Amino acid sequence: MQVKTYPSSLKALFFILLSINLLTLTLPGKASALDGTKILLQVDRNLNPETYEMYRKLINIEPDGTKKEFVLYSVKKGQDKMVALFLSPASEKGRSTLRLDDNMWLYIPNVGKPIRITSLQSVVGGVFNNSDILRLDYSAEYDVANITEEGDLYLLELKAKTNTIAYDVLKMQVDKKALVPTTIDCFAASGMLIKTLYYKEPKDFGNGIVRPSVLETDSPLYKGYKSAMVYAKITPKELADEVFSLNYLSRVDELR
Amino acid sequence: MAIKARKNIYYLVRLLLWVGLLLPFSGHAEDYSFNLDEFEKKNFSWGGYAELKWDHNWINQSGTFGLLGFHDNPRAKLDRLTSTVQLDGNYNKGIVDFNWLLQASAQKDQVDAEQNLDVFFAYASIKPAPSVTFELGKKTYKWGKGYAWAPVSFIDRPKDPNNPEDALEGYIGIGVDLIKSLPGTLKTLALTGVLLPVFEDVNDDFGVKNHMNLAVKLYFLYRDTDIDFIFLTGDSRSTRYGFDFSKNLATNFEIHGEIAYIPEQKVKTLNSSGSLENREIAVTSYLLGLRYLTANDITTILEFYHNDAGYSEAEMGQFFQLVSDADTLYNSTDDDSLFQQAATISKSGYAKPQVGRNYIYTKVAQKEPFDLLYFTPGITTIINLDDKSYSLSPEIVYTGFTNWELRLRYTQISGDRYTEHGEKLNESKLELRGRYYF
């Protein structure tokens, strides 16, 4: 048997290259952050098209089991524009909310003018707050701070881009195959868990959109309460930018 | 045998108990059925509410407005029942929409009865593009950012700070609305123009008749701040300029403000001889406010309001003195001519709510405290900073039944003699309101 020997300088070079290779595999460096960003962008696109209209039902379930239901029509355009209009119940009908970046407004027909609201308020009560109801793309509000794998899941740690975002950190579990979230833990800047979101019941909405049709949430701050969003229709829709303005808020129903 | 039977019953009971306990959890998957058909868009839609309100008033018998209203028929209490139906609707045909809001109400107390039928708004809007809208008809505009007051709301009727969210009657006009969305720090630019005619039977309570008036609002969303520049000109009311802003400073903290400048405002005040005196002054009115939400869901709205056109303590004192003199004259001679004179003068402004110069408004409300489902207790105070008189209104709102809203409110109105709240019609008031939305 012939044993091939290498000169010592070549051995040293091989060792250095191997070490670099091992380091890039073990350290969460720039390459894996980029992968996380790509995954997050894909998660956003799998959840909904960039510009769309949507019908959903919001259900607040009280500790005694009683339910309050709201039906909303929403349109979203690009990374930072969204409007939601209440279709039911009668006491809320005609109310509409607008989000432009971190700005949010509520229009109540009786009041007759839009008023600024904050993301931590809730126009419907229950566990969902305004930022949940008027959620923009995750990648618009968060950077991927870390990504790891665990079985069939990617575990993404997301950090808010600014301090005006409702949750400072999200810990998102993403189904590797479907590339949609399964569970998201939402944390305040203090590290306190504010709520957990559960994406459930995948459904084909047409136009290539296959995504969970139910989003449930609970919160240690609202013990015994549960809220859910049920998605019935998500379709791509062309919309003018001007639709997302205060002057248009009283006319959102005309988009349907 | 008996032991075996008892054992069987025991196991059966245990089984039933377990089944009973497990039943609520066995169907872990909630019923998330959602029939979209019933929410399909229709050309015609309508809704509204029916309301029944009872209020019990403790009359301030020695106060100015208690004497003015009941000097010939003194009474300590007054119960009033009010029923209201409000109907709103929309009819859509292509790019044209017709919108309306009607209100009918009937009110009865031990002294008087009253019925009203009002068209709050009824207008057509034509939208050739999302960025352009033309409107024709009666409409409420609600310009300004203030919650309790809106000094820049030049073409609206004044709000009632005790019920700032109630609908108001509009004015007839022709309007155009242009919107432009932009990339960058200036996100939205919008221009609203309204032509407001004032003639016999058309907006005749707006101001001097037989004139056309123009109101313009220029809106910017600049660096996440709402900014409006407002202008009204025409001969029905004197020219006026306004500015307002609103901004979120944090995820739970909003600030807003308004300022209005009227170079030539006509004001009527009572002089020492007991007659009304007209004068023209430059008036600045402004408002600064905030809205803050705490971690335990307490919302606070705080506003400071200054109005140059309001009455000073001395000017209000003149009016209170006139009514006091009227009472003295009536009691000694049965002559009510001074009361009649005071009643006429009160309509010029003294009888309006919040007629002073400086106020603080505070509303604090908490959603479902102590796990009390659907209950929202709150407290509202309006303080006249000049004479230190105030009203204090604790209330509780219950929304546990779908489409129902029940509100119980008590109001305590307090102040020394010859102060605004010390001379109000009521000392206190209890109000129960039930509203059903359909």
XYZ file of C-alpha atoms in Angstrom:
694
model
C 0.000 0.000 0.000
C 1.385 3.309 -1.030
C 0.906 6.120 1.460
C 0.865 9.545 -0.062
C 2.515 12.204 2.032
C 1.921 15.948 1.765
C 4.403 18.688 2.529
C 3.815 20.320 5.931
C 2.826 23.716 4.381
C 0.027 22.032 2.409
C -1.141 20.261 5.602
C -1.313 23.626 7.393
C -3.333 25.172 4.546
C -5.743 22.205 4.561
C -6.178 22.548 8.343
C -6.899 26.292 8.058
C -9.480 25.749 5.293
C -11.159 22.962 7.283
C -11.317 25.182 10.370
C -12.891 28.051 8.407
C -15.383 25.644 6.909
C -16.327 24.283 10.351
C -16.629 27.785 11.782
C -19.042 28.901 9.078
C -21.165 25.834 9.777
C -21.347 26.262 13.541
C -21.540 30.050 14.031
C -24.814 31.868 13.247
C -23.077 34.196 10.848
C -24.294 36.448 8.076
C -24.981 33.569 5.699
C -27.585 31.948 8.004
C -29.198 35.387 8.787
C -29.683 35.837 5.053
C -31.334 32.435 4.870
C -33.637 33.462 7.720
C -34.570 36.658 5.893
C -35.373 34.664 2.761
C -37.493 32.245 4.763
C -39.355 35.115 6.440
C -40.033 36.780 3.083
C -41.386 33.474 1.773
C -43.530 33.053 4.904
C -45.064 36.476 4.224
C -45.809 35.647 0.594
C -47.279 32.267 1.539
C -49.605 33.888 4.075
C -50.991 36.397 1.578
C -50.183 38.163 -1.679
C -48.554 41.572 -1.316
C -51.769 43.319 -2.429
C -55.088 41.665 -1.678
C -58.613 41.812 -0.301
C -59.770 39.515 2.480
C -62.844 38.522 4.478
C -62.346 37.211 7.988
C -64.275 36.560 11.149
C -62.866 37.549 14.516
C -64.122 35.558 17.500
C -63.560 36.489 21.136
C -64.185 33.523 23.444
C -64.741 34.460 27.084
C -63.772 32.237 30.037
C -67.414 31.129 30.424
C -67.479 30.006 26.773
C -69.609 32.862 25.437
C -68.504 34.265 22.106
C -68.517 37.656 20.432
C -68.057 37.650 16.678
C -66.979 40.385 14.275
C -66.772 40.144 10.481
C -64.182 42.285 8.740
C -63.414 43.158 5.149
C -59.759 44.146 4.674
C -57.545 45.344 1.871
C -53.768 45.571 1.963
C -51.269 47.047 -0.434
C -47.493 46.672 -0.404
C -45.503 46.613 2.796
C -47.164 49.340 4.813
C -50.819 49.964 3.885
C -53.905 48.236 5.266
C -57.577 49.026 5.868
C -60.201 46.951 7.709
C -63.963 47.568 7.652
C -66.430 46.033 10.115
C -69.395 44.360 8.389
C -70.925 42.835 11.528
C -72.321 43.026 14.232
C -74.725 45.933 13.680
C -73.251 47.845 16.647
C -69.839 47.949 14.917
C -70.956 48.042 11.272
C -69.310 50.792 9.240
C -66.356 51.256 11.577
C -63.097 51.194 9.691
C -59.458 51.210 10.685
C -56.499 52.349 8.620
C -52.829 51.562 9.026
C -50.042 53.375 7.224
C -46.682 52.148 8.566
C -46.973 52.618 12.338
C -49.840 55.125 12.066
C -53.333 53.835 12.883
C -56.724 55.530 12.789
C -60.261 54.490 13.651
C -63.325 55.893 11.889
C -66.694 55.554 13.673
C -69.648 56.599 11.465
C -71.489 58.344 14.310
C -68.394 60.278 15.365
C -67.882 61.157 11.705
C -64.127 61.696 11.726
C -61.036 59.496 12.002
C -59.248 59.467 15.344
C -55.721 58.237 15.915
C -55.467 54.978 17.803
C -52.455 53.144 19.139
C -51.243 49.661 18.238
C -51.646 48.267 21.756
C -55.311 49.296 21.973
C -57.976 46.900 20.777
C -60.959 48.126 18.794
C -62.754 44.804 19.400
C -61.647 43.853 22.912
C -60.383 40.317 23.478
C -56.785 39.187 23.043
C -56.156 40.612 19.564
C -54.964 44.198 19.597
C -54.976 46.690 16.720
C -51.578 45.620 15.420
C -52.841 42.002 15.162
C -55.948 43.076 13.269
C -54.001 45.400 10.961
C -50.944 43.183 10.644
C -48.445 44.085 7.966
C -45.882 41.626 6.568
C -43.649 40.228 9.320
C -40.590 41.139 7.221
C -41.794 44.769 7.078
C -41.636 45.089 10.857
C -38.983 42.584 11.974
C -35.398 41.541 11.257
C -34.307 37.933 11.664
C -31.968 37.906 14.675
C -31.422 34.159 14.734
C -32.511 30.969 12.991
C -32.172 27.358 14.085
C -33.788 24.084 13.055
C -35.703 21.571 15.141
C -37.215 18.561 13.396
C -39.747 19.759 10.809
C -39.533 23.353 12.008
C -37.408 26.413 11.512
C -37.166 28.450 14.700
C -36.891 32.135 13.864
C -36.151 34.813 16.411
C -37.368 38.148 15.083
C -36.413 41.543 16.472
C -38.598 44.630 15.887
C -37.015 47.163 13.523
C -38.182 50.112 15.654
C -39.529 50.639 19.167
C -42.920 51.641 17.782
C -43.751 48.021 16.889
C -46.268 46.409 19.267
C -44.045 43.392 20.139
C -40.303 43.748 20.565
C -39.399 40.105 19.872
C -41.225 37.285 18.093
C -40.236 33.627 18.384
C -41.712 32.041 15.284
C -41.947 28.345 14.509
C -42.157 27.784 10.758
C -43.234 24.552 9.079
C -40.258 23.620 6.852
C -42.369 22.073 4.128
C -45.246 24.551 3.855
C -43.151 27.572 4.900
C -45.954 29.043 7.004
C -45.858 29.804 10.746
C -47.316 27.302 13.195
C -46.745 29.126 16.492
C -45.511 32.624 17.351
C -44.647 33.795 20.864
C -44.839 37.584 21.171
C -42.637 39.311 23.766
C -42.442 42.837 25.144
C -39.101 44.660 25.375
C -38.987 43.632 29.055
C -38.942 39.969 27.973
C -42.508 39.356 29.184
C -44.598 37.003 27.052
C -47.585 39.060 25.822
C -49.384 36.422 23.782
C -49.016 33.315 21.656
C -50.429 32.996 18.142
C -51.337 29.584 16.700
C -51.793 29.171 12.933
C -54.101 26.219 12.198
C -56.205 24.370 9.620
C -54.453 24.788 6.235
C -56.791 25.609 3.349
C -56.523 26.263 -0.395
C -57.824 29.823 -0.999
C -57.243 29.665 -4.758
C -54.786 31.744 -6.796
C -52.006 29.532 -5.416
C -52.648 30.628 -1.815
C -52.475 27.637 0.539
C -52.196 28.787 4.117
C -53.682 28.305 7.593
C -57.318 29.381 7.703
C -57.476 29.894 11.470
C -55.322 32.032 13.737
C -55.900 31.467 17.447
C -54.362 33.395 20.285
C -54.190 33.312 24.041
C -52.305 35.391 26.535
C -51.047 35.058 30.108
C -52.356 38.624 30.537
C -55.918 37.494 29.682
C -56.205 34.190 31.554
C -59.071 32.042 30.286
C -59.751 34.248 27.265
C -59.132 33.140 23.716
C -59.521 34.894 20.390
C -59.477 33.529 16.865
C -59.447 34.863 13.322
C -61.110 32.718 10.670
C -60.133 33.529 7.091
C -62.795 32.924 4.425
C -61.524 34.605 1.289
C -58.154 35.990 0.251
C -57.807 37.252 -3.301
C -55.247 39.449 -5.058
C -56.669 42.895 -5.877
C -55.313 45.989 -7.592
C -55.761 49.073 -5.398
C -54.898 52.746 -5.715
C -52.613 54.192 -3.014
C -55.235 56.866 -2.314
C -57.576 54.218 -0.896
C -55.261 54.168 2.133
C -55.899 57.705 3.352
C -57.998 59.386 6.039
C -60.234 61.021 3.447
C -61.161 57.593 2.048
C -61.884 55.893 5.408
C -65.616 56.591 5.341
C -65.934 54.999 1.874
C -64.076 51.693 2.281
C -67.264 49.697 1.673
C -67.251 50.986 -1.902
C -64.190 48.822 -2.598
C -66.187 45.606 -2.185
C -76.521 -8.489 44.848
C -77.482 -5.162 46.353
C -73.802 -4.335 46.856
C -73.080 -5.182 43.209
C -75.963 -3.004 42.016
C -74.763 -0.127 44.187
C -71.246 -0.577 42.750
C -72.618 -0.513 39.197
C -74.548 2.663 39.949
C -71.409 4.144 41.513
C -69.358 3.380 38.378
C -72.163 4.665 36.139
C -72.331 7.924 38.077
C -68.533 8.277 37.912
C -68.610 7.592 34.178
C -71.380 10.148 33.626
C -69.483 12.672 35.736
C -66.325 12.126 33.678
C -68.269 12.375 30.426
C -69.952 15.499 31.731
C -66.662 17.031 32.747
C -64.956 16.077 29.522
C -67.735 17.187 27.203
C -66.744 20.855 27.111
C -63.203 19.845 26.164
C -63.980 16.849 23.941
C -64.818 19.101 21.034
C -61.484 20.872 21.372
C -61.749 22.195 17.839
C -63.973 25.289 18.121
C -66.793 25.895 15.679
C -65.151 28.190 13.154
C -67.851 28.025 10.488
C -68.059 31.175 8.382
C -70.775 31.680 5.795
C -69.627 34.515 3.571
C -72.839 34.690 1.499
C -74.662 36.805 4.092
C -71.948 39.466 3.820
C -72.076 39.845 0.049
C -72.107 43.480 -1.036
C -75.578 44.788 -1.911
C -76.587 47.947 -3.784
C -78.792 49.006 -0.902
C -77.833 48.747 2.739
C -79.249 50.260 5.895
C -78.903 50.124 9.680
C -79.255 52.238 12.780
C -80.364 52.068 16.376
C -83.366 52.478 18.638
C -82.775 54.093 22.009
C -84.760 54.629 25.177
C -83.415 57.022 27.804
C -84.726 57.932 31.204
C -83.183 60.726 33.211
C -83.943 62.017 36.669
C -82.862 65.604 37.290
C -82.370 67.282 40.651
C -83.067 70.941 39.870
C -80.787 73.665 41.202
C -83.762 75.746 42.348
C -81.774 78.777 43.457
C -79.444 78.711 40.452
C -79.737 81.089 37.483
C -81.092 78.558 34.992
C -83.323 76.886 37.597
C -84.972 80.274 38.235
C -85.138 81.116 34.542
C -86.874 77.822 33.694
C -89.088 77.305 36.738
C -89.665 80.673 38.465
C -93.429 80.428 37.826
C -93.659 76.730 38.605
C -90.893 75.816 41.063
C -89.942 72.171 41.217
C -87.142 70.197 42.812
C -87.085 67.222 40.461
C -87.813 66.450 36.850
C -88.103 63.065 35.168
C -87.725 62.835 31.428
C -88.216 59.962 29.000
C -86.685 60.171 25.538
C -87.031 57.687 22.704
C -84.882 57.969 19.598
C -84.635 56.071 16.334
C -81.675 56.695 14.053
C -81.577 55.294 10.519
C -78.606 55.325 8.199
C -78.433 53.995 4.665
C -76.533 53.801 1.419
C -77.574 53.203 -2.168
C -74.872 52.565 -4.726
C -75.175 52.827 -8.488
C -71.856 52.673 -10.319
C -69.673 55.632 -9.356
C -72.545 57.340 -7.522
C -73.439 56.731 -3.881
C -76.352 58.146 -1.918
C -75.878 58.296 1.861
C -78.294 59.395 4.536
C -78.712 59.586 8.302
C -82.118 60.404 9.792
C -83.075 60.806 13.418
C -86.527 60.900 14.970
C -86.963 61.539 18.684
C -89.763 62.112 21.156
C -89.235 63.517 24.625
C -91.618 63.935 27.527
C -91.218 65.209 31.073
C -93.606 66.552 33.735
C -93.525 70.021 32.163
C -93.101 69.653 28.446
C -93.206 67.298 25.459
C -91.279 67.533 22.218
C -90.872 65.628 18.956
C -88.144 66.055 16.376
C -87.414 64.648 12.956
C -84.006 65.625 11.604
C -82.048 64.848 8.474
C -78.509 64.775 9.867
C -77.044 64.156 6.443
C -78.287 63.213 2.977
C -75.872 63.594 0.105
C -74.725 62.100 -3.158
C -71.077 61.392 -3.805
C -69.613 60.839 -7.251
C -66.236 59.151 -7.551
C -64.707 59.194 -11.016
C -61.426 57.909 -9.461
C -60.256 56.840 -5.970
C -58.397 60.150 -5.682
C -61.323 62.397 -6.695
C -64.765 62.693 -5.068
C -67.528 65.223 -5.601
C -70.255 65.564 -2.983
C -73.571 67.325 -3.101
C -76.091 67.611 -0.294
C -76.279 67.867 3.479
C -73.211 66.572 5.284
C -71.313 66.732 8.578
C -67.612 67.435 8.153
C -66.224 67.113 11.715
C -62.927 68.835 11.033
C -60.396 69.044 13.857
C -58.622 66.627 16.190
C -60.171 67.501 19.547
C -62.336 64.935 21.357
C -64.515 67.173 23.536
C -64.137 70.439 21.611
C -63.106 71.320 18.067
C -62.274 75.034 17.652
C -61.247 74.553 13.984
C -64.479 72.798 13.020
C -65.665 75.906 11.157
C -68.513 74.329 9.184
C -70.015 72.067 11.858
C -72.383 72.585 14.721
C -70.682 72.626 18.157
C -70.141 69.305 19.901
C -71.652 68.427 23.256
C -68.613 67.564 25.429
C -70.901 65.403 27.591
C -71.650 63.199 24.546
C -68.895 63.993 22.023
C -69.469 60.800 20.020
C -73.120 61.544 19.208
C -74.052 62.356 15.596
C -74.522 65.996 14.628
C -76.713 67.644 12.032
C -74.774 68.809 8.954
C -75.013 71.688 6.493
C -75.954 71.702 2.812
C -73.026 72.206 0.455
C -71.097 71.209 -2.635
C -67.734 69.610 -1.967
C -64.712 68.212 -3.719
C -62.110 65.926 -2.234
C -58.725 65.321 -3.860
C -56.206 62.835 -2.449
C -52.617 62.172 -3.469
C -50.468 59.443 -1.917
C -46.719 59.896 -2.157
C -43.584 57.942 -1.297
C -41.232 59.394 1.320
C -41.779 61.472 4.449
C -44.844 63.233 3.032
C -47.118 60.219 2.634
C -50.497 61.804 1.919
C -51.672 65.146 0.628
C -55.416 65.875 0.478
C -57.462 68.928 -0.385
C -61.116 69.319 0.606
C -63.156 72.276 -0.603
C -66.760 73.019 0.350
C -69.083 75.700 -1.036
C -71.682 76.506 1.601
C -74.670 78.624 0.544
C -76.689 80.496 3.168
C -80.170 81.523 2.019
C -83.720 81.473 3.348
C -84.384 77.829 4.377
C -80.880 76.754 3.299
C -78.334 76.712 6.160
C -80.087 79.805 7.513
C -78.800 79.150 11.038
C -75.169 79.193 9.828
C -74.872 82.975 9.579
C -75.887 86.036 7.564
C -78.224 85.077 4.677
C -77.808 85.509 0.920
C -74.117 84.693 0.776
C -71.899 81.889 -0.521
C -69.096 80.706 1.750
C -65.977 78.699 0.989
C -64.260 76.330 3.408
C -60.960 74.647 2.542
C -58.931 72.008 4.353
C -55.449 70.984 3.303
C -54.264 67.763 4.931
C -50.727 66.362 5.157
C -49.507 63.123 6.649
C -45.922 64.287 7.163
C -43.354 62.359 9.238
C -46.152 60.269 10.785
C -47.993 63.416 11.907
C -51.479 64.427 10.765
C -51.484 68.119 9.896
C -54.440 70.206 8.671
C -54.575 73.810 7.518
C -58.165 75.085 7.493
C -59.672 78.254 6.093
C -63.207 79.678 5.944
C -64.201 82.804 4.077
C -67.511 84.325 3.003
C -69.880 86.916 4.343
C -72.123 84.683 6.456
C -69.397 84.331 9.085
C -66.167 86.289 9.413
C -63.011 84.844 7.843
C -61.162 82.360 10.035
C -57.959 80.315 9.938
C -57.217 76.991 11.610
C -54.427 74.516 12.154
C -54.476 71.107 13.815
C -52.163 68.147 14.337
C -52.146 64.663 15.784
C -49.305 62.201 16.375
C -48.590 58.906 18.120
C -45.553 59.305 20.383
C -45.554 55.642 21.423
C -47.599 52.474 20.914
C -49.930 53.649 23.693
C -49.637 57.432 23.636
C -51.190 59.982 21.248
C -51.099 63.796 21.343
C -53.218 66.301 19.400
C -53.873 69.998 19.177
C -55.847 72.688 17.363
C -55.642 76.437 17.029
C -58.176 78.761 15.397
C -57.703 82.460 14.705
C -60.643 84.723 13.894
C -59.492 88.327 13.269
C -62.972 89.831 13.443
C -65.332 87.841 15.653
C -68.608 89.434 16.684
C -69.428 88.815 20.346
C -72.465 89.818 22.345
C -72.091 90.589 26.028
C -74.415 91.964 28.621
C -73.576 95.470 29.840
C -74.251 96.935 33.260
C -77.535 98.479 32.080
C -78.917 95.003 31.284
C -78.815 95.151 27.497
C -76.719 93.261 24.955
C -73.666 94.978 23.565
C -72.125 93.957 20.237
C -68.412 94.252 19.678
C -65.829 92.870 17.300
C -62.643 91.332 18.644
C -59.757 89.185 17.394
C -60.198 85.712 18.820
C -57.740 82.864 19.305
C -59.032 79.490 20.483
C -56.851 76.479 21.031
C -56.865 72.971 22.395
C -54.127 70.579 23.490
C -54.882 66.961 24.253
C -53.573 63.479 24.772
C -54.808 59.911 24.816
C -52.930 57.378 26.935
C -53.438 53.654 27.418
C -51.983 51.852 30.444
C -50.955 48.180 30.590
C -54.174 47.336 32.475
C -56.388 48.804 29.717
C -57.181 52.187 31.264
C -57.658 54.831 28.566
C -57.247 58.465 29.567
C -58.270 61.380 27.380
C -57.119 64.762 28.650
C -57.775 68.088 26.913
C -57.106 71.709 27.756
C -59.306 74.212 25.891
C -58.948 77.971 25.725
C -61.508 80.203 24.013
C -60.942 83.971 23.720
C -64.588 84.378 22.676
C -65.839 82.848 25.935
C -67.272 84.968 28.741
C -65.063 86.171 31.552
C -66.154 85.596 35.167
C -67.298 89.240 35.338
C -69.341 88.931 32.112
C -71.033 85.781 33.341
C -71.594 87.473 36.700
C -73.540 90.269 34.939
C -75.974 87.722 33.552
C -76.334 85.850 36.845
C -77.021 89.185 38.548
C -79.719 90.046 35.969
C -81.567 86.786 36.738
C -81.181 87.359 40.456
C -82.699 90.840 40.026
C -85.487 89.313 37.923
C -86.245 86.882 40.742
C -86.355 89.677 43.324
C -88.706 91.711 41.110
C -90.940 88.696 40.408
C -91.203 87.734 44.065
C -92.091 91.260 45.145
C -94.356 92.383 42.289
C -95.211 89.293 40.184
C -93.654 91.153 37.243
C -91.717 88.689 35.068
C -90.511 91.199 32.434
C -86.906 90.936 33.629
C -87.128 87.148 33.381
C -88.355 87.494 29.801
C -85.475 89.856 29.040
C -83.001 87.409 30.601
C -84.484 84.509 28.615
C -83.923 86.424 25.367
C -80.367 87.339 26.377
C -79.584 83.725 27.388
C -80.219 82.621 23.790
C -77.405 84.879 22.576
C -74.877 82.548 24.181
C -75.140 82.458 27.970
C -77.257 79.293 27.948
C -74.841 77.304 25.793
C -72.685 74.614 27.407
C -69.100 75.592 28.297
C -69.358 79.326 27.653
C -66.286 80.235 29.714
C -62.690 80.745 28.621
C -60.528 77.947 30.036
C -61.424 74.308 30.594
C -59.897 70.951 31.382
C -61.672 67.832 30.137
C -60.723 64.404 31.449
C -62.185 61.034 30.622
C -60.809 57.866 32.214
C -62.294 54.486 31.309
C -61.225 50.919 31.950
C -62.343 47.922 29.928
C -63.563 44.957 31.960
C -61.810 45.627 35.295
C -61.613 42.792 37.857
C -62.677 40.339 35.102
C -66.143 41.926 34.944
C -66.986 40.881 31.404
C -68.426 43.525 29.043
C -68.411 46.232 31.729
C -66.582 49.485 31.028
C -66.654 51.895 33.969
C -65.466 55.425 33.372
C -65.457 58.901 34.818
C -65.615 62.245 32.987
C -64.852 65.645 34.459
C -65.187 69.087 32.919
C -63.587 71.842 34.997
C -63.964 75.569 34.379
C -60.451 76.684 35.322
C -61.443 80.315 35.870
C -64.200 79.882 38.445
C -63.180 76.349 39.608
C -66.668 74.961 39.087
C -67.022 71.492 37.586
C -69.154 68.564 36.519
C -68.238 65.015 37.489
C -69.858 62.060 35.698
C -69.121 58.484 36.703
C -70.698 55.937 34.358
C -70.802 52.267 33.556
C -71.392 50.788 30.105
C -72.486 47.172 29.578
C -72.266 45.508 26.152
C -72.825 41.870 27.087
C -75.811 41.328 24.803
C -74.991 41.382 21.100
C -75.996 44.699 19.504
C -77.150 46.135 22.849
C -75.470 48.906 24.797
C -76.649 49.859 28.271
C -75.274 52.926 30.025
C -75.886 54.178 33.549
C -74.465 57.625 34.267
C -74.633 59.937 37.269
C -73.586 63.571 36.981
C -72.761 65.865 39.877
C -72.598 69.557 38.920
C -70.856 71.719 41.513
C -69.636 75.249 42.020
C -70.010 78.318 44.197
C -72.711 80.945 43.601
C -72.125 82.964 40.435
C -69.918 80.307 38.890
C -70.755 78.515 35.631
C -71.610 75.103 37.102
C -72.975 76.582 40.331
C -75.734 78.297 38.303
C -76.630 75.386 35.967
C -80.171 74.041 35.699
C -79.307 70.782 37.495
C -77.462 70.023 40.689
C -77.204 66.426 39.645
C -78.641 63.957 37.179
C -79.115 60.204 36.902
C -79.424 58.779 33.421
C -80.141 55.258 32.161
C -79.841 54.621 28.442
C -80.529 51.451 26.459
C -79.567 51.336 22.807
C -80.236 48.518 20.331
C -78.370 48.453 17.024
C -79.916 46.816 13.958
